[in-house]
Every structure is written in C-alpha cells, then in structure tokens.
Coordinates of C-alpha atoms and ligand atoms in Angstrom, one line a residue:
X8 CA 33.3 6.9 48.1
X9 CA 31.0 9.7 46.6
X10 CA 33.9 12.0 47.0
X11 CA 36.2 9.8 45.0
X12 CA 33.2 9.7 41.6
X13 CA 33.5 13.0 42.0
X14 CA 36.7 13.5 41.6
X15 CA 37.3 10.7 38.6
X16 CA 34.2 12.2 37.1
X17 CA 36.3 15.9 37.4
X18 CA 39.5 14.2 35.7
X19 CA 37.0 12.6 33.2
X20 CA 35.5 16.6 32.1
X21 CA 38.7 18.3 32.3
X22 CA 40.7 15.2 30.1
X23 CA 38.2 15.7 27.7
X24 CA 38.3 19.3 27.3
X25 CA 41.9 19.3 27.0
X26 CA 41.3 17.1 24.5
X27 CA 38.4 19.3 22.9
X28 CA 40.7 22.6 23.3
X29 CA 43.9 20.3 21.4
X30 CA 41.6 19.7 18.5
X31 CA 40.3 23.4 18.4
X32 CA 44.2 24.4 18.5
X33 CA 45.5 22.3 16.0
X34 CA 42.2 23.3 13.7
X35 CA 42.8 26.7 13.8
X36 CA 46.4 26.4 12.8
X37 CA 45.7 24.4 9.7
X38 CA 42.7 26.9 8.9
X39 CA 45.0 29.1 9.2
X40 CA 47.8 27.1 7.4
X41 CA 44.8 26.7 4.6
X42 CA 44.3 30.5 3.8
X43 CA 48.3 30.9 3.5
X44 CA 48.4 27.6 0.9
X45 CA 45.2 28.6 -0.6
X46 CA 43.3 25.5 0.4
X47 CA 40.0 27.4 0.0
X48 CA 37.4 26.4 -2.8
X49 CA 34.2 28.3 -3.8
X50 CA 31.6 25.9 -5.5
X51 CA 28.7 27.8 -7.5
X52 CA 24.9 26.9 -6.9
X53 CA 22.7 28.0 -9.8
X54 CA 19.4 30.4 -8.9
X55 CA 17.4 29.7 -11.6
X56 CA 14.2 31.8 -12.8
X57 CA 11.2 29.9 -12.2
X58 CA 9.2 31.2 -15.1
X59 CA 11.9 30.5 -17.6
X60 CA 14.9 28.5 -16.1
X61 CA 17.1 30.6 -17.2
X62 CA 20.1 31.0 -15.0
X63 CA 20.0 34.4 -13.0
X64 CA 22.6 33.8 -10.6
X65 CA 24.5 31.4 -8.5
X66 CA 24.8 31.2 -4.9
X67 CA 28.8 30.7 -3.9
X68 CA 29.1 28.1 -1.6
X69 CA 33.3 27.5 0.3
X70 CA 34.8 24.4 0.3
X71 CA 37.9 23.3 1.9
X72 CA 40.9 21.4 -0.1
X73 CA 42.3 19.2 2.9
X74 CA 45.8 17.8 1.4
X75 CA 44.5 14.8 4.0
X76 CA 41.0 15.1 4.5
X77 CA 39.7 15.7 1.2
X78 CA 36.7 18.3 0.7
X79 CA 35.9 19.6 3.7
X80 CA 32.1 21.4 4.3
X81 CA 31.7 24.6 5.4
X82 CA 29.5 22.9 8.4
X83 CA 32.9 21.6 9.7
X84 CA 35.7 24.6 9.8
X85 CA 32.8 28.1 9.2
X86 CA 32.1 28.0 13.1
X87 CA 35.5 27.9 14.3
X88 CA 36.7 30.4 11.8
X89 CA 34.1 32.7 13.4
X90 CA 35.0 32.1 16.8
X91 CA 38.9 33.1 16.1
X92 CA 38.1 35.8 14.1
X93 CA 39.7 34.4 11.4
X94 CA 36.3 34.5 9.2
X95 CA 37.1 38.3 8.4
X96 CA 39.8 36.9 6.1
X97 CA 37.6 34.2 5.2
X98 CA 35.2 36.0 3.7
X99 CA 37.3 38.4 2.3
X100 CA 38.8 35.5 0.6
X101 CA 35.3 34.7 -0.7
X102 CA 34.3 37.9 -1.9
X103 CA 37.6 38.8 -4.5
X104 CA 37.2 35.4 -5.6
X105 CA 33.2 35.3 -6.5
X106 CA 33.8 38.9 -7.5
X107 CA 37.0 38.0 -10.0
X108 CA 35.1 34.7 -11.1
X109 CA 31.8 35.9 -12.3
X110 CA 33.9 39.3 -14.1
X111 CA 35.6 36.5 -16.2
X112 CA 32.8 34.4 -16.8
X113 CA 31.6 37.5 -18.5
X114 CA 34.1 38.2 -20.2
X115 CA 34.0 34.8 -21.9
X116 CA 30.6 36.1 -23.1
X117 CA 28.2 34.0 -20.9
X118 CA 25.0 35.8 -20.3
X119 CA 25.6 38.6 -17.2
X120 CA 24.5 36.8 -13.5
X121 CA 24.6 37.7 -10.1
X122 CA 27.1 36.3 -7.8
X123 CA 25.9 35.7 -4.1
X124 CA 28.5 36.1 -1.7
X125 CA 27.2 34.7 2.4
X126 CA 28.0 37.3 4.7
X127 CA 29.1 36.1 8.7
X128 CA 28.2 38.2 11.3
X129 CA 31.3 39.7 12.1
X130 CA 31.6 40.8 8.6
X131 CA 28.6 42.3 8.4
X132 CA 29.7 44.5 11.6
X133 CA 32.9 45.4 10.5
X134 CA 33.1 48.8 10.3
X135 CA 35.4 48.2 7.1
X136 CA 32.7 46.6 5.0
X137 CA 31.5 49.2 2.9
X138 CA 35.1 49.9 2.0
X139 CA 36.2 46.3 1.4
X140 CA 33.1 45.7 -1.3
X141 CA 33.5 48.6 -3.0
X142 CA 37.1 48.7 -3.7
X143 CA 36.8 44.7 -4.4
X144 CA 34.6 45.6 -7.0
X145 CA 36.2 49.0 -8.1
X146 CA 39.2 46.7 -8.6
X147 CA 37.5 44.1 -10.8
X148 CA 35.3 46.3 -12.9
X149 CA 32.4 44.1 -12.3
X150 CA 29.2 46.1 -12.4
X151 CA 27.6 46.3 -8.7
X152 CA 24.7 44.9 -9.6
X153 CA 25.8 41.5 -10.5
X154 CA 26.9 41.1 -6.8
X155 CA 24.4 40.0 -4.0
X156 CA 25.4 39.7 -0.5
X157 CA 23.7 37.6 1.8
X158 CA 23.0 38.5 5.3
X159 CA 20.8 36.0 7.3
X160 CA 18.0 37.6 10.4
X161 CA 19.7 37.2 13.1
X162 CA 22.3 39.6 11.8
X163 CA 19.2 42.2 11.0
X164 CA 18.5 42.2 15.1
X165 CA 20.5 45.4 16.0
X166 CA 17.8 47.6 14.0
X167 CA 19.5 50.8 14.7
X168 CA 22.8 50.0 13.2
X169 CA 21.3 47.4 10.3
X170 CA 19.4 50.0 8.7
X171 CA 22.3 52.6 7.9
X172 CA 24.6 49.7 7.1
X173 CA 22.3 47.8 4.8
X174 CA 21.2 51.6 2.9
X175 CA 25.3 52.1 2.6
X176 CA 25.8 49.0 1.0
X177 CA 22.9 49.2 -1.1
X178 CA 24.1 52.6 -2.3
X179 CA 27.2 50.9 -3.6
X180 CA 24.9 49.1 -6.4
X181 CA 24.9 45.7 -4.9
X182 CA 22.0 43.3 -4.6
X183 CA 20.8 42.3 -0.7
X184 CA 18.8 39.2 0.4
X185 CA 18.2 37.6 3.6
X186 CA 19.4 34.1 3.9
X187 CA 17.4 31.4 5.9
X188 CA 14.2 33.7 6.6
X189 CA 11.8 32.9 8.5
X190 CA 13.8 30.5 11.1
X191 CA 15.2 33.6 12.5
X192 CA 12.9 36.5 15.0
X193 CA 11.7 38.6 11.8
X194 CA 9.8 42.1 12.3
X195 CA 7.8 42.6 9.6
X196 CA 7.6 46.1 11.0
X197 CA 11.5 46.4 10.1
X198 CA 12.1 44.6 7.1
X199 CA 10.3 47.6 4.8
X200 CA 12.7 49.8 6.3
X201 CA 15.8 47.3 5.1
X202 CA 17.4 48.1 1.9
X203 CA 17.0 45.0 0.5
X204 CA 15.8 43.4 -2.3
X205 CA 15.2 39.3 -2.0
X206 CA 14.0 37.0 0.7
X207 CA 15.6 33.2 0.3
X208 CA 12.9 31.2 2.1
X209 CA 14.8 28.9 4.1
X210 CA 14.8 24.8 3.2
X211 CA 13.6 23.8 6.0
X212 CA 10.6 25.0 5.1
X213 CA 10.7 24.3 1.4
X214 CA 11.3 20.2 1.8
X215 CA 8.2 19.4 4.0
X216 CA 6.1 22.0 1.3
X217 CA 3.7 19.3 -0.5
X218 CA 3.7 17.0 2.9
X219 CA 3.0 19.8 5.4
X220 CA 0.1 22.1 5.2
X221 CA 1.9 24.6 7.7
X222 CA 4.8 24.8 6.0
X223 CA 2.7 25.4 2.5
X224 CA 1.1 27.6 4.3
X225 CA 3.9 29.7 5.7
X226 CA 6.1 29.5 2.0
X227 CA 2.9 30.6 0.3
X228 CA 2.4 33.7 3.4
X229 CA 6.1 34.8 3.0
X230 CA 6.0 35.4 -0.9
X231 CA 2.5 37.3 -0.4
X232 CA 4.5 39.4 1.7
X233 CA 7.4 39.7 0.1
X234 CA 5.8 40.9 -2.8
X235 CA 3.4 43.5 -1.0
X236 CA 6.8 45.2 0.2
X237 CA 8.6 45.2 -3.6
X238 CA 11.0 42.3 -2.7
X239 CA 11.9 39.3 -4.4
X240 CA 11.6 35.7 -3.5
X241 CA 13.9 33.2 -3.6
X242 CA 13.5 29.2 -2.6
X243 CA 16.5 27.3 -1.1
X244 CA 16.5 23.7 -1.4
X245 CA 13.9 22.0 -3.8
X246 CA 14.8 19.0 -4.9
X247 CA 11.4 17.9 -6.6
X248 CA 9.3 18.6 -9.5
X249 CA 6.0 19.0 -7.0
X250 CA 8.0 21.8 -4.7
X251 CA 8.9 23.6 -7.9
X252 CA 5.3 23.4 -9.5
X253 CA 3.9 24.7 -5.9
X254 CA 6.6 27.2 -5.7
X255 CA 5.5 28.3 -9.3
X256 CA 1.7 28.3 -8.2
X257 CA 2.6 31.3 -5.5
X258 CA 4.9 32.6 -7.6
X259 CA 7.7 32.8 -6.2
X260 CA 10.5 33.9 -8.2
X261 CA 13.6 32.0 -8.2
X262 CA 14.6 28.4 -7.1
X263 CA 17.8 26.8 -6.4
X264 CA 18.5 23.2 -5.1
X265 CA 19.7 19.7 -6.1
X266 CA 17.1 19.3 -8.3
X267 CA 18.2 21.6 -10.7
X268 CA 21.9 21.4 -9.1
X269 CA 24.1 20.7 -6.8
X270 CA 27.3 23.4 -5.7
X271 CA 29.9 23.2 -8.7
X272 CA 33.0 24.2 -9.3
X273 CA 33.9 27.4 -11.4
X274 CA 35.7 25.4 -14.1
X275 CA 32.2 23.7 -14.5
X276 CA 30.1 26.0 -14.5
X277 CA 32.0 27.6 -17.2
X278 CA 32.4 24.8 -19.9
X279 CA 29.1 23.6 -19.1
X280 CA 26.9 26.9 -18.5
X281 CA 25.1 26.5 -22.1
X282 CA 24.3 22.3 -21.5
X283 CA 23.0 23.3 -17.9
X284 CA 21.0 26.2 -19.1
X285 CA 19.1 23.8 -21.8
X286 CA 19.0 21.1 -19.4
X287 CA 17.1 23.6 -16.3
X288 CA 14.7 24.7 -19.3
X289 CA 13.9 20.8 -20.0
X290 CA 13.0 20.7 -16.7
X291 CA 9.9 22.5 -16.8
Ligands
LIG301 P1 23.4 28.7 3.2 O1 24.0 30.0 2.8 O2 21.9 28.7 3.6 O3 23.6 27.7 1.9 C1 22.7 26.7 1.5 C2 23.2 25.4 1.8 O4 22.2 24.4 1.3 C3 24.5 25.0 1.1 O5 25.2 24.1 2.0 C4 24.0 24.2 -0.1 O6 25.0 23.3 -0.6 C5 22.8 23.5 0.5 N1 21.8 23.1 -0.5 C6 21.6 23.6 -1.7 N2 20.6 23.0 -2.4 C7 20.1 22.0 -1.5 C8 19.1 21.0 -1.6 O7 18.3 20.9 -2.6 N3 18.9 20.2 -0.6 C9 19.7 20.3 0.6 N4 19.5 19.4 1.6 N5 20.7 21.2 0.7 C10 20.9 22.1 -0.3 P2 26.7 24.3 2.3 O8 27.4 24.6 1.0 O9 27.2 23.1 3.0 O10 26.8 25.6 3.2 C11 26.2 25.6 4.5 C12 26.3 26.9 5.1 O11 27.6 27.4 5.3 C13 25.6 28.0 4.2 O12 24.2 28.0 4.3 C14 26.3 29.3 4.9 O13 25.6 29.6 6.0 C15 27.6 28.8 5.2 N6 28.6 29.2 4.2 C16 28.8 28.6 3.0 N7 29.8 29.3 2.3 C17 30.1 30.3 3.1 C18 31.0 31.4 2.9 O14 31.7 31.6 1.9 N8 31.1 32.4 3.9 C19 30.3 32.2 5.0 N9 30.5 33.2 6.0 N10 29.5 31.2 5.2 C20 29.4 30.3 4.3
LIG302 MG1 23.4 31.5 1.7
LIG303 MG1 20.2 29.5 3.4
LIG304 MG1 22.3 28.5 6.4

C-alpha cells in the first residue's frame, strides 16, 4: 500500500541520516583528536609580482596529516570545523604557525614576504580577533606588515560592524584582501569605506579569461576599479602563459596559481626559495 512506501521510504531517510550524523560524530572527534596530535599542515602558495616575478608573498593553504587517510583537503574537514565551532582553534592554529614560519624564514635571511592567513567567518566575528593577532604577532616579533589576512565578501555583508573591525585590524599594521571577489554581493559603494588593501580576483573567473569575453571583461573591470580606489590586485588561479600575459596587459598586480606553483610545504619553500625565484623570473 501507499501507506506502507511511505513508511519504508521514512526508515530509508531517517537510516541514512543516522548514518550521515555517525560520520559527522566520529569526524569531529578525529578533528578534534587531529588538533591535540598536531595533525594540521600549512602548505605555502607563492604570490608572485607580475612585473618582475619576484616572490612577494605566499598564500597559506591547511592540510590535514590523516595517520590513515593520508593528506586530507581543506574542502573535506574546513566545513565541519566551522559548523562545531571548532574552526576558532583552527585558525588560531593557522595563524601562530604562518606567523612563526615566515619570522624564521627571515631570519634565515630570505628576502622579507607577506604571509596570508584565510580568515572563516566566525573568526572574523570573534570579538577576540584584534587581540589574538596582535599578541600572535607581539609574541613573534614579526613586523605587521608582512602579515595579510584574508577575509572573503560575504563576510564584508554586515557593513556596520565590518567597517570598525576591518579599520581595527588595519591599525594593527597588517595587510587586508578580500578572497574570492566578485562571486560574492559586492557594494562598490562600501568597499572604499573598507580598510583594505588588495582584491584577489576569484579563479573562476581567471580560467575561462582568454576563452570568455565576459569574464575578460569582468577581470579587466575589477582591476580598473580596484585601482581607481588605491587597492591592489591580485589573480587566483592562472595556470597558463596567455592568462598571465592578459593579466599583465590590465595590469593587475600579482598572480598566484599552478603555473607558477602549486601549495608547498614550509621545508620547501625554504631550501628551494632562491631555485623557485629564478625559475618564476624564467617564466616571463
Ligand atoms: P582559497 O583561499 O580561495 O584558496 C585558493 C585555493 O585554490 C586553494 O585550494 C589552492 O590550492 C587552489 N589553487 C591555487 N592555485 C590554483 C590553480 O592554478 N588552479 C586551481 N584549480 N586551483 C588553485 P585549497 O588549498 O584546497 O583551499 C581551498 C579553500 O579552503 C581555500 O580557498 C579557503 O577558503 C579554505 N582554506 C584553506 N586553508 C584555510 C585555513 O587555514 N583556514 C580557513 N578558515 N580556510 C582555509
Ligand atoms: Mg584564500
Ligand atoms: Mg580564493
Ligand atoms: Mg575559496
């Protein structure tokens, strides 16, 4: 009978949210497991100049060490970690660590870079913020400047409070830029009053660039803009020679993307940071 389907069809939804809610438990546990053992990884994306190719900063990027699953993308665990809350450790985590690495990598007298830290949205509302950034880098004598944080549009929408927070941060010394813009509502009408100082055009945008006359269109309207208001551009994910020459042709100001390279680990970045820097000027 209908009533019967209907009734399976129930068992079928609730066995397979039990099922869904068991996963969800047991992930959070071993996420939370992972910031106890230290299973957490930051990988380093080089922002590279796009008159010179010299490297001005790198983007850091989490990882996961599973002891079972191997490397683990941030796709995978980030959106659970922000639905228990647990991100606000998470990203604390992330912070010290980018903070700590790129103060050594200077003191192993590599050429000064900034270190770009993604904020998530309950970190950027945390009333603590302020305080956890500038003791973080009080404690590891790194020179605000050479830390960017990362804040993406829809973070931007509650105008009222973005404004204060984003003119206390920037009184701290540290760089701001909006991740993924222009996928998000954008008022142009509010993003002069931001303290900020970059704009990383999002990739979606950036891949289709040479194909898609809209999308040229839009990359080459953002960094018009961008520049009318003082701020810097940035391009996320080129991976060919033709976006990089078009990105150069509306001057935009920095790239980053496979095709110079892909996330790395610190270690790598360190013993290899004068062989990459040749290698991006080659490039050209
Ligand atoms: P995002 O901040 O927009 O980071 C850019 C993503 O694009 C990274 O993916 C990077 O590896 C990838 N990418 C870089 N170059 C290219 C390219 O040329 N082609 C393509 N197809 N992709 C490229 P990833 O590392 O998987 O990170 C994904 C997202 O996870 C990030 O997007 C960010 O929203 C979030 N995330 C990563 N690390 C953190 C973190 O430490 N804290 C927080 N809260 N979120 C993070
Ligand atoms: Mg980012
Ligand atoms: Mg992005
Ligand atoms: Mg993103």
């Amino acid at each position: 009978s209908a009533k019967g389907r209907g009734k399976n069809r129930y068992a079928f939804y609730s066995e397979e949210m039990n099922t869904k809610s068991h996963e969800k438990i047991t992930m959070e546990a071993s996420l939370r497991k992972a910031l106890e053992h230290e299973e957490f990884r930051l990988y380093y994306q080089p922002q590279v100049d796009i008159k010179t190719g010299e490297i001005k900063g790198v983007e850091a990027l989490i990882r996961w060490q599973h002891p079972e699953r191997g490397l683990v993308s941030p796709a995978e665990f980030i959106p659970l970690a922000e639905e228990t809350g647990l991100i606000l450790q998470i990203d604390e985590w992330v912070l010290h660590t980018a903070v700590r690495d790129n103060k050594r990598w200077q003191a192993l007298g590599l050429p000064a870079i900034r270190v770009a830290v993604n904020l998530s949205p309950q970190q950027f509302s945390n009333e603590r913020l302020v305080e956890i950034v500038s003791k973080t880098l009080e404690e590891s004598g790194l020179d605000p400047k050479y830390l960017e944080l990362e804040i993406t549009e829809t973070m931007t929408m509650d105008v009222e409070h973005t404004i204060p927070k984003l003119k206390q941060l920037h009184d701290l010394g540290v760089q701001i830029s909006i991740d993924d813009f222009g996928t998000g509502y954008s008022s142009l009408n509010y993003l002069k009053k931001f303290s900020i100082d970059r704009l990383k055009i999002d990739q979606s945008f950036v891949r289709d660039i040479i194909s898609d006359r809209n999308d040229a269109d839009i990359v080459g309207t953002i960094i018009a803009m961008a520049h009318n208001l003082g701020l810097e551009v940035i391009a996320e994910g080129v991976e060919e020679k033709d976006q990089l020459r078009f990105l150069q042709y509306q001057k935009c100001n920095e790239v980053q993307g496979y095709y110079f390279c892909r996330p790395i680990p610190s270690s790598e970045l360190e013993q290899n940071f004068t062989k990459l820097r040749e290698e991006f000027i080659n490039k050209y």
